[in-house]
Amino acid sequence: MVDPIFDYQFRLILIGDSTVGKSSLLKYFTDGKFAELSDPTVGVDFFARLIEVNDGVRIKLQLWDTAGQEKFRSITKSYYRNSVGALLVFDITNRSSFEHIPRWMAEAKRHIEPHRPVFALVGCKLDLVQNNAKPREIPEEEAAQFAQTHSIPYIETSARTGHGVEVAFRSVTQEVYDRILSGEYSVEDGWDGIKTGFSRPGGIDFSLEEAEPARTSCC
């Protein structure tokens, strides 16, 4: 007997300016913890987590956390090409980080072509606004209007409380899977955006192993 570990593997990338909260978002999603101290990402960090979509299909997410600094752009471009989706991340207390989202989106589209990437717009640091620690610079309605214009979901999150974090990643994952079902996406040789899963001999419980987040650093 052979038990599947996962049915598909999706590769997603998080993009946005430096210090907007990408690493903290990933830390909460994979570890369930908030990183009180987080060093700026240098190059690219890698995380992984196993989740299920609506019909119970198991998806392994490869999650790439990219540096927002300009000097690392040549490194991160190579990670776009094999991604199927991107979370466009900004800080709701920092207007410039929101104003740069169109550039990040255009760059992702350019490098992920000919595939049409799945996007979600993610506003971070909601807790700072709720606790009156910082003023909100991007009204929720403004961000939601941008998302509606581009036909993508908008989710506000807090990596401190966990608010919206699960929704952000699951919305992208579900949309990728829906596009597989519709025939828009398929597994292709030479493209790592979507891969089929693999199996291991039955009788061994690998669930804990796969549930543990993986993390590596590059560059």
PDB file of C-alpha atoms in Angstrom:
ATOM      1  CA  MET A   1       0.000   0.000   0.000  1.00  0.00           C
ATOM      2  CA  VAL A   2       1.217   3.507  -0.856  1.00  0.00           C
ATOM      3  CA  ASP A   3      -0.067   6.597   0.914  1.00  0.00           C
ATOM      4  CA  PRO A   4       0.291   9.970  -0.826  1.00  0.00           C
ATOM      5  CA  ILE A   5       2.283  12.639   0.979  1.00  0.00           C
ATOM      6  CA  PHE A   6       0.774  15.385  -1.166  1.00  0.00           C
ATOM      7  CA  ASP A   7      -1.049  15.626  -4.464  1.00  0.00           C
ATOM      8  CA  TYR A   8       0.560  18.766  -5.877  1.00  0.00           C
ATOM      9  CA  GLN A   9       3.376  21.134  -5.099  1.00  0.00           C
ATOM     10  CA  PHE A  10       2.896  24.855  -5.769  1.00  0.00           C
ATOM     11  CA  ARG A  11       5.695  27.362  -5.726  1.00  0.00           C
ATOM     12  CA  LEU A  12       4.722  30.828  -4.456  1.00  0.00           C
ATOM     13  CA  ILE A  13       6.805  33.964  -4.036  1.00  0.00           C
ATOM     14  CA  LEU A  14       6.327  36.890  -1.643  1.00  0.00           C
ATOM     15  CA  ILE A  15       7.285  40.258  -3.109  1.00  0.00           C
ATOM     16  CA  GLY A  16       7.201  43.828  -1.854  1.00  0.00           C
ATOM     17  CA  ASP A  17       9.422  46.497  -0.349  1.00  0.00           C
ATOM     18  CA  SER A  18      11.876  45.757   2.413  1.00  0.00           C
ATOM     19  CA  THR A  19      10.524  45.738   6.016  1.00  0.00           C
ATOM     20  CA  VAL A  20       6.837  45.482   5.009  1.00  0.00           C
ATOM     21  CA  GLY A  21       6.455  42.208   6.929  1.00  0.00           C
ATOM     22  CA  LYS A  22       6.991  39.405   4.397  1.00  0.00           C
ATOM     23  CA  SER A  23       9.255  37.344   6.658  1.00  0.00           C
ATOM     24  CA  SER A  24       6.977  37.767   9.677  1.00  0.00           C
ATOM     25  CA  LEU A  25       3.986  36.737   7.558  1.00  0.00           C
ATOM     26  CA  LEU A  26       5.757  33.536   6.510  1.00  0.00           C
ATOM     27  CA  LYS A  27       6.994  32.850  10.027  1.00  0.00           C
ATOM     28  CA  TYR A  28       3.450  32.920  11.371  1.00  0.00           C
ATOM     29  CA  PHE A  29       2.046  30.846   8.505  1.00  0.00           C
ATOM     30  CA  THR A  30       4.672  28.113   8.820  1.00  0.00           C
ATOM     31  CA  ASP A  31       5.489  28.215  12.555  1.00  0.00           C
ATOM     32  CA  GLY A  32       2.384  29.776  14.076  1.00  0.00           C
ATOM     33  CA  LYS A  33       4.615  32.273  15.848  1.00  0.00           C
ATOM     34  CA  PHE A  34       5.398  35.972  15.632  1.00  0.00           C
ATOM     35  CA  ALA A  35       9.063  36.862  15.289  1.00  0.00           C
ATOM     36  CA  GLU A  36       9.705  39.681  17.762  1.00  0.00           C
ATOM     37  CA  LEU A  37      13.087  40.272  16.151  1.00  0.00           C
ATOM     38  CA  SER A  38      13.446  39.698  12.420  1.00  0.00           C
ATOM     39  CA  ASP A  39      16.586  40.430  10.451  1.00  0.00           C
ATOM     40  CA  PRO A  40      16.114  41.747   6.904  1.00  0.00           C
ATOM     41  CA  THR A  41      16.068  38.971   4.321  1.00  0.00           C
ATOM     42  CA  VAL A  42      19.329  38.711   2.414  1.00  0.00           C
ATOM     43  CA  GLY A  43      18.653  37.328  -1.044  1.00  0.00           C
ATOM     44  CA  VAL A  44      15.969  34.643  -0.655  1.00  0.00           C
ATOM     45  CA  ASP A  45      14.650  32.511   2.223  1.00  0.00           C
ATOM     46  CA  PHE A  46      12.728  29.286   1.650  1.00  0.00           C
ATOM     47  CA  PHE A  47       9.791  27.947   3.681  1.00  0.00           C
ATOM     48  CA  ALA A  48       7.360  25.068   3.149  1.00  0.00           C
ATOM     49  CA  ARG A  49       4.003  23.950   4.490  1.00  0.00           C
ATOM     50  CA  LEU A  50       1.419  21.289   3.656  1.00  0.00           C
ATOM     51  CA  ILE A  51      -2.249  22.362   3.431  1.00  0.00           C
ATOM     52  CA  GLU A  52      -5.515  21.046   2.000  1.00  0.00           C
ATOM     53  CA  VAL A  53      -7.754  22.821  -0.499  1.00  0.00           C
ATOM     54  CA  ASN A  54     -11.558  22.661  -0.398  1.00  0.00           C
ATOM     55  CA  ASP A  55     -12.003  19.130  -1.744  1.00  0.00           C
ATOM     56  CA  GLY A  56      -9.339  17.630   0.502  1.00  0.00           C
ATOM     57  CA  VAL A  57      -6.531  17.588  -2.066  1.00  0.00           C
ATOM     58  CA  ARG A  58      -3.205  18.008  -0.266  1.00  0.00           C
ATOM     59  CA  ILE A  59      -0.894  20.747  -1.513  1.00  0.00           C
ATOM     60  CA  LYS A  60       2.704  21.292  -0.517  1.00  0.00           C
ATOM     61  CA  LEU A  61       3.587  24.966  -0.745  1.00  0.00           C
ATOM     62  CA  GLN A  62       7.114  26.036  -1.523  1.00  0.00           C
ATOM     63  CA  LEU A  63       7.277  29.609  -0.275  1.00  0.00           C
ATOM     64  CA  TRP A  64      10.039  31.991  -1.301  1.00  0.00           C
ATOM     65  CA  ASP A  65      10.617  35.111   0.776  1.00  0.00           C
ATOM     66  CA  THR A  66      12.459  37.681  -1.317  1.00  0.00           C
ATOM     67  CA  ALA A  67      14.557  40.654  -0.272  1.00  0.00           C
ATOM     68  CA  GLY A  68      12.967  43.987  -1.145  1.00  0.00           C
ATOM     69  CA  GLN A  69      16.234  45.879  -1.505  1.00  0.00           C
ATOM     70  CA  GLU A  70      17.186  46.931  -5.015  1.00  0.00           C
ATOM     71  CA  LYS A  71      20.649  45.351  -4.777  1.00  0.00           C
ATOM     72  CA  PHE A  72      19.104  41.879  -4.521  1.00  0.00           C
ATOM     73  CA  ARG A  73      16.737  42.231  -7.506  1.00  0.00           C
ATOM     74  CA  SER A  74      19.032  40.301  -9.853  1.00  0.00           C
ATOM     75  CA  ILE A  75      18.970  37.383  -7.402  1.00  0.00           C
ATOM     76  CA  THR A  76      15.214  37.324  -6.910  1.00  0.00           C
ATOM     77  CA  LYS A  77      14.386  37.577 -10.634  1.00  0.00           C
ATOM     78  CA  SER A  78      15.517  33.988 -11.106  1.00  0.00           C
ATOM     79  CA  TYR A  79      12.923  32.882  -8.529  1.00  0.00           C
ATOM     80  CA  TYR A  80      10.031  34.489 -10.378  1.00  0.00           C
ATOM     81  CA  ARG A  81      10.340  32.264 -13.418  1.00  0.00           C
ATOM     82  CA  ASN A  82       9.414  29.040 -11.643  1.00  0.00           C
ATOM     83  CA  SER A  83       6.620  30.494  -9.495  1.00  0.00           C
ATOM     84  CA  VAL A  84       2.906  30.075 -10.157  1.00  0.00           C
ATOM     85  CA  GLY A  85       1.689  32.768  -7.771  1.00  0.00           C
ATOM     86  CA  ALA A  86       2.778  35.824  -5.837  1.00  0.00           C
ATOM     87  CA  LEU A  87       1.646  37.587  -2.690  1.00  0.00           C
ATOM     88  CA  LEU A  88       1.991  41.344  -3.205  1.00  0.00           C
ATOM     89  CA  VAL A  89       2.855  42.560   0.269  1.00  0.00           C
ATOM     90  CA  PHE A  90       2.766  46.124   1.621  1.00  0.00           C
ATOM     91  CA  ASP A  91       2.642  47.834   5.012  1.00  0.00           C
ATOM     92  CA  ILE A  92      -0.663  49.591   5.676  1.00  0.00           C
ATOM     93  CA  THR A  93       1.223  52.182   7.770  1.00  0.00           C
ATOM     94  CA  ASN A  94       3.645  53.000   4.928  1.00  0.00           C
ATOM     95  CA  ARG A  95       2.166  54.617   1.821  1.00  0.00           C
ATOM     96  CA  SER A  96       5.265  54.282  -0.339  1.00  0.00           C
ATOM     97  CA  SER A  97       5.194  50.495   0.072  1.00  0.00           C
ATOM     98  CA  PHE A  98       1.667  50.498  -1.377  1.00  0.00           C
ATOM     99  CA  GLU A  99       2.594  52.864  -4.195  1.00  0.00           C
ATOM    100  CA  HIS A 100       5.321  50.428  -5.276  1.00  0.00           C
ATOM    101  CA  ILE A 101       2.902  47.480  -5.617  1.00  0.00           C
ATOM    102  CA  PRO A 102       2.153  48.124  -9.333  1.00  0.00           C
ATOM    103  CA  ARG A 103       5.869  47.880 -10.079  1.00  0.00           C
ATOM    104  CA  TRP A 104       6.169  44.617  -8.165  1.00  0.00           C
ATOM    105  CA  MET A 105       3.138  43.224  -9.959  1.00  0.00           C
ATOM    106  CA  ALA A 106       4.464  44.211 -13.385  1.00  0.00           C
ATOM    107  CA  GLU A 107       7.827  42.643 -12.624  1.00  0.00           C
ATOM    108  CA  ALA A 108       6.217  39.381 -11.541  1.00  0.00           C
ATOM    109  CA  LYS A 109       4.052  39.244 -14.656  1.00  0.00           C
ATOM    110  CA  ARG A 110       7.050  39.884 -16.880  1.00  0.00           C
ATOM    111  CA  HIS A 111       9.188  37.124 -15.398  1.00  0.00           C
ATOM    112  CA  ILE A 112       6.455  34.521 -14.868  1.00  0.00           C
ATOM    113  CA  GLU A 113       5.179  34.753 -18.455  1.00  0.00           C
ATOM    114  CA  PRO A 114       3.971  32.904 -20.463  1.00  0.00           C
ATOM    115  CA  HIS A 115       2.028  31.677 -17.422  1.00  0.00           C
ATOM    116  CA  ARG A 116      -0.597  33.949 -15.886  1.00  0.00           C
ATOM    117  CA  PRO A 117       0.344  34.216 -12.202  1.00  0.00           C
ATOM    118  CA  VAL A 118      -2.150  34.114  -9.351  1.00  0.00           C
ATOM    119  CA  PHE A 119      -1.923  37.225  -7.185  1.00  0.00           C
ATOM    120  CA  ALA A 120      -3.214  38.316  -3.811  1.00  0.00           C
ATOM    121  CA  LEU A 121      -2.746  41.796  -2.373  1.00  0.00           C
ATOM    122  CA  VAL A 122      -1.736  41.592   1.288  1.00  0.00           C
ATOM    123  CA  GLY A 123      -1.690  44.512   3.706  1.00  0.00           C
ATOM    124  CA  CYS A 124       0.478  43.837   6.762  1.00  0.00           C
ATOM    125  CA  LYS A 125       0.774  45.236  10.298  1.00  0.00           C
ATOM    126  CA  LEU A 126      -2.937  45.628  11.008  1.00  0.00           C
ATOM    127  CA  ASP A 127      -2.216  45.247  14.735  1.00  0.00           C
ATOM    128  CA  LEU A 128      -0.186  48.483  14.759  1.00  0.00           C
ATOM    129  CA  VAL A 129      -3.248  50.375  13.563  1.00  0.00           C
ATOM    130  CA  GLN A 130      -5.649  48.588  15.907  1.00  0.00           C
ATOM    131  CA  ASN A 131      -3.360  49.287  18.879  1.00  0.00           C
ATOM    132  CA  ASN A 132      -2.886  52.919  17.816  1.00  0.00           C
ATOM    133  CA  ALA A 133       0.861  52.330  17.647  1.00  0.00           C
ATOM    134  CA  LYS A 134       0.992  53.771  14.121  1.00  0.00           C
ATOM    135  CA  PRO A 135      -1.504  55.620  11.947  1.00  0.00           C
ATOM    136  CA  ARG A 136      -2.997  53.900   8.926  1.00  0.00           C
ATOM    137  CA  GLU A 137      -1.712  55.459   5.704  1.00  0.00           C
ATOM    138  CA  ILE A 138      -3.648  53.249   3.286  1.00  0.00           C
ATOM    139  CA  PRO A 139      -7.425  53.192   3.772  1.00  0.00           C
ATOM    140  CA  GLU A 140      -8.854  49.706   3.429  1.00  0.00           C
ATOM    141  CA  GLU A 141     -11.195  50.953   0.708  1.00  0.00           C
ATOM    142  CA  GLU A 142      -8.280  52.251  -1.386  1.00  0.00           C
ATOM    143  CA  ALA A 143      -6.409  48.950  -1.266  1.00  0.00           C
ATOM    144  CA  ALA A 144      -9.611  46.999  -1.928  1.00  0.00           C
ATOM    145  CA  GLN A 145     -10.311  49.174  -4.969  1.00  0.00           C
ATOM    146  CA  PHE A 146      -6.844  48.463  -6.367  1.00  0.00           C
ATOM    147  CA  ALA A 147      -7.403  44.742  -5.867  1.00  0.00           C
ATOM    148  CA  GLN A 148     -10.836  44.883  -7.489  1.00  0.00           C
ATOM    149  CA  THR A 149      -9.405  46.724 -10.495  1.00  0.00           C
ATOM    150  CA  HIS A 150      -6.936  43.887 -11.009  1.00  0.00           C
ATOM    151  CA  SER A 151      -9.441  41.134 -10.115  1.00  0.00           C
ATOM    152  CA  ILE A 152      -7.400  39.834  -7.187  1.00  0.00           C
ATOM    153  CA  PRO A 153      -8.306  39.364  -3.502  1.00  0.00           C
ATOM    154  CA  TYR A 154      -7.238  41.847  -0.827  1.00  0.00           C
ATOM    155  CA  ILE A 155      -6.492  40.600   2.683  1.00  0.00           C
ATOM    156  CA  GLU A 156      -5.377  42.638   5.681  1.00  0.00           C
ATOM    157  CA  THR A 157      -3.137  40.717   8.062  1.00  0.00           C
ATOM    158  CA  SER A 158      -1.282  40.816  11.330  1.00  0.00           C
ATOM    159  CA  ALA A 159       1.660  38.485  11.830  1.00  0.00           C
ATOM    160  CA  ARG A 160       1.463  39.284  15.538  1.00  0.00           C
ATOM    161  CA  THR A 161      -2.121  38.117  16.071  1.00  0.00           C
ATOM    162  CA  GLY A 162      -2.418  35.852  13.040  1.00  0.00           C
ATOM    163  CA  HIS A 163      -5.382  37.784  11.667  1.00  0.00           C
ATOM    164  CA  GLY A 164      -5.861  37.059   7.965  1.00  0.00           C
ATOM    165  CA  VAL A 165      -2.591  35.157   7.540  1.00  0.00           C
ATOM    166  CA  GLU A 166      -4.148  31.783   6.770  1.00  0.00           C
ATOM    167  CA  VAL A 167      -6.678  33.376   4.434  1.00  0.00           C
ATOM    168  CA  ALA A 168      -3.970  35.122   2.420  1.00  0.00           C
ATOM    169  CA  PHE A 169      -2.073  31.949   1.588  1.00  0.00           C
ATOM    170  CA  ARG A 170      -5.134  29.766   1.157  1.00  0.00           C
ATOM    171  CA  SER A 171      -6.751  32.184  -1.286  1.00  0.00           C
ATOM    172  CA  VAL A 172      -3.778  31.930  -3.643  1.00  0.00           C
ATOM    173  CA  THR A 173      -3.485  28.156  -3.192  1.00  0.00           C
ATOM    174  CA  GLN A 174      -7.167  27.561  -3.921  1.00  0.00           C
ATOM    175  CA  GLU A 175      -7.070  29.750  -7.035  1.00  0.00           C
ATOM    176  CA  VAL A 176      -4.052  27.878  -8.411  1.00  0.00           C
ATOM    177  CA  TYR A 177      -5.837  24.585  -7.827  1.00  0.00           C
ATOM    178  CA  ASP A 178      -9.027  25.895  -9.446  1.00  0.00           C
ATOM    179  CA  ARG A 179      -7.029  26.821 -12.540  1.00  0.00           C
ATOM    180  CA  ILE A 180      -5.678  23.276 -12.678  1.00  0.00           C
ATOM    181  CA  LEU A 181      -9.243  21.966 -12.593  1.00  0.00           C
ATOM    182  CA  SER A 182     -10.280  24.398 -15.342  1.00  0.00           C
ATOM    183  CA  GLY A 183      -7.377  23.302 -17.535  1.00  0.00           C
ATOM    184  CA  GLU A 184      -5.565  26.648 -17.538  1.00  0.00           C
ATOM    185  CA  TYR A 185      -2.641  25.218 -15.592  1.00  0.00           C
ATOM    186  CA  SER A 186      -0.934  21.893 -16.045  1.00  0.00           C
ATOM    187  CA  VAL A 187       2.260  20.204 -14.968  1.00  0.00           C
ATOM    188  CA  GLU A 188       4.986  21.076 -17.468  1.00  0.00           C
ATOM    189  CA  ASP A 189       8.508  19.759 -17.897  1.00  0.00           C
ATOM    190  CA  GLY A 190      11.048  22.437 -17.059  1.00  0.00           C
ATOM    191  CA  TRP A 191       8.640  24.529 -14.966  1.00  0.00           C
ATOM    192  CA  ASP A 192       8.608  24.230 -11.181  1.00  0.00           C
ATOM    193  CA  GLY A 193       5.532  26.388 -10.573  1.00  0.00           C
ATOM    194  CA  ILE A 194       3.326  23.291 -10.319  1.00  0.00           C
ATOM    195  CA  LYS A 195       4.511  19.741  -9.785  1.00  0.00           C
ATOM    196  CA  THR A 196       2.675  16.531  -9.091  1.00  0.00           C
ATOM    197  CA  GLY A 197       3.045  15.010  -5.644  1.00  0.00           C
ATOM    198  CA  PHE A 198       4.867  11.853  -4.730  1.00  0.00           C
ATOM    199  CA  SER A 199       4.192   8.838  -2.551  1.00  0.00           C
ATOM    200  CA  ARG A 200       6.124   6.785  -0.052  1.00  0.00           C
ATOM    201  CA  PRO A 201       5.564   3.231   1.154  1.00  0.00           C
ATOM    202  CA  GLY A 202       2.592   2.881   3.504  1.00  0.00           C
ATOM    203  CA  GLY A 203       2.885   1.936   7.118  1.00  0.00           C
ATOM    204  CA  ILE A 204       5.013   4.952   8.039  1.00  0.00           C
ATOM    205  CA  ASP A 205       3.417   8.155   9.269  1.00  0.00           C
ATOM    206  CA  PHE A 206       5.150  11.035   7.513  1.00  0.00           C
ATOM    207  CA  SER A 207       2.538  13.611   8.451  1.00  0.00           C
ATOM    208  CA  LEU A 208       4.584  15.207  11.202  1.00  0.00           C
ATOM    209  CA  GLU A 209       7.654  15.350   9.037  1.00  0.00           C
ATOM    210  CA  GLU A 210       5.795  17.090   6.243  1.00  0.00           C
ATOM    211  CA  ALA A 211       3.893  19.382   8.587  1.00  0.00           C
ATOM    212  CA  GLU A 212       7.128  20.787   9.986  1.00  0.00           C
ATOM    213  CA  PRO A 213       8.075  23.949   8.103  1.00  0.00           C
ATOM    214  CA  ALA A 214      11.329  23.873   6.230  1.00  0.00           C
ATOM    215  CA  ARG A 215      13.535  26.881   5.940  1.00  0.00           C
ATOM    216  CA  THR A 216      16.749  27.517   4.126  1.00  0.00           C
ATOM    217  CA  SER A 217      18.569  30.660   3.097  1.00  0.00           C
ATOM    218  CA  CYS A 218      20.154  31.581  -0.148  1.00  0.00           C
ATOM    219  CA  CYS A 219      22.808  34.192  -0.899  1.00  0.00           C
TER     220      CYS A 219
END
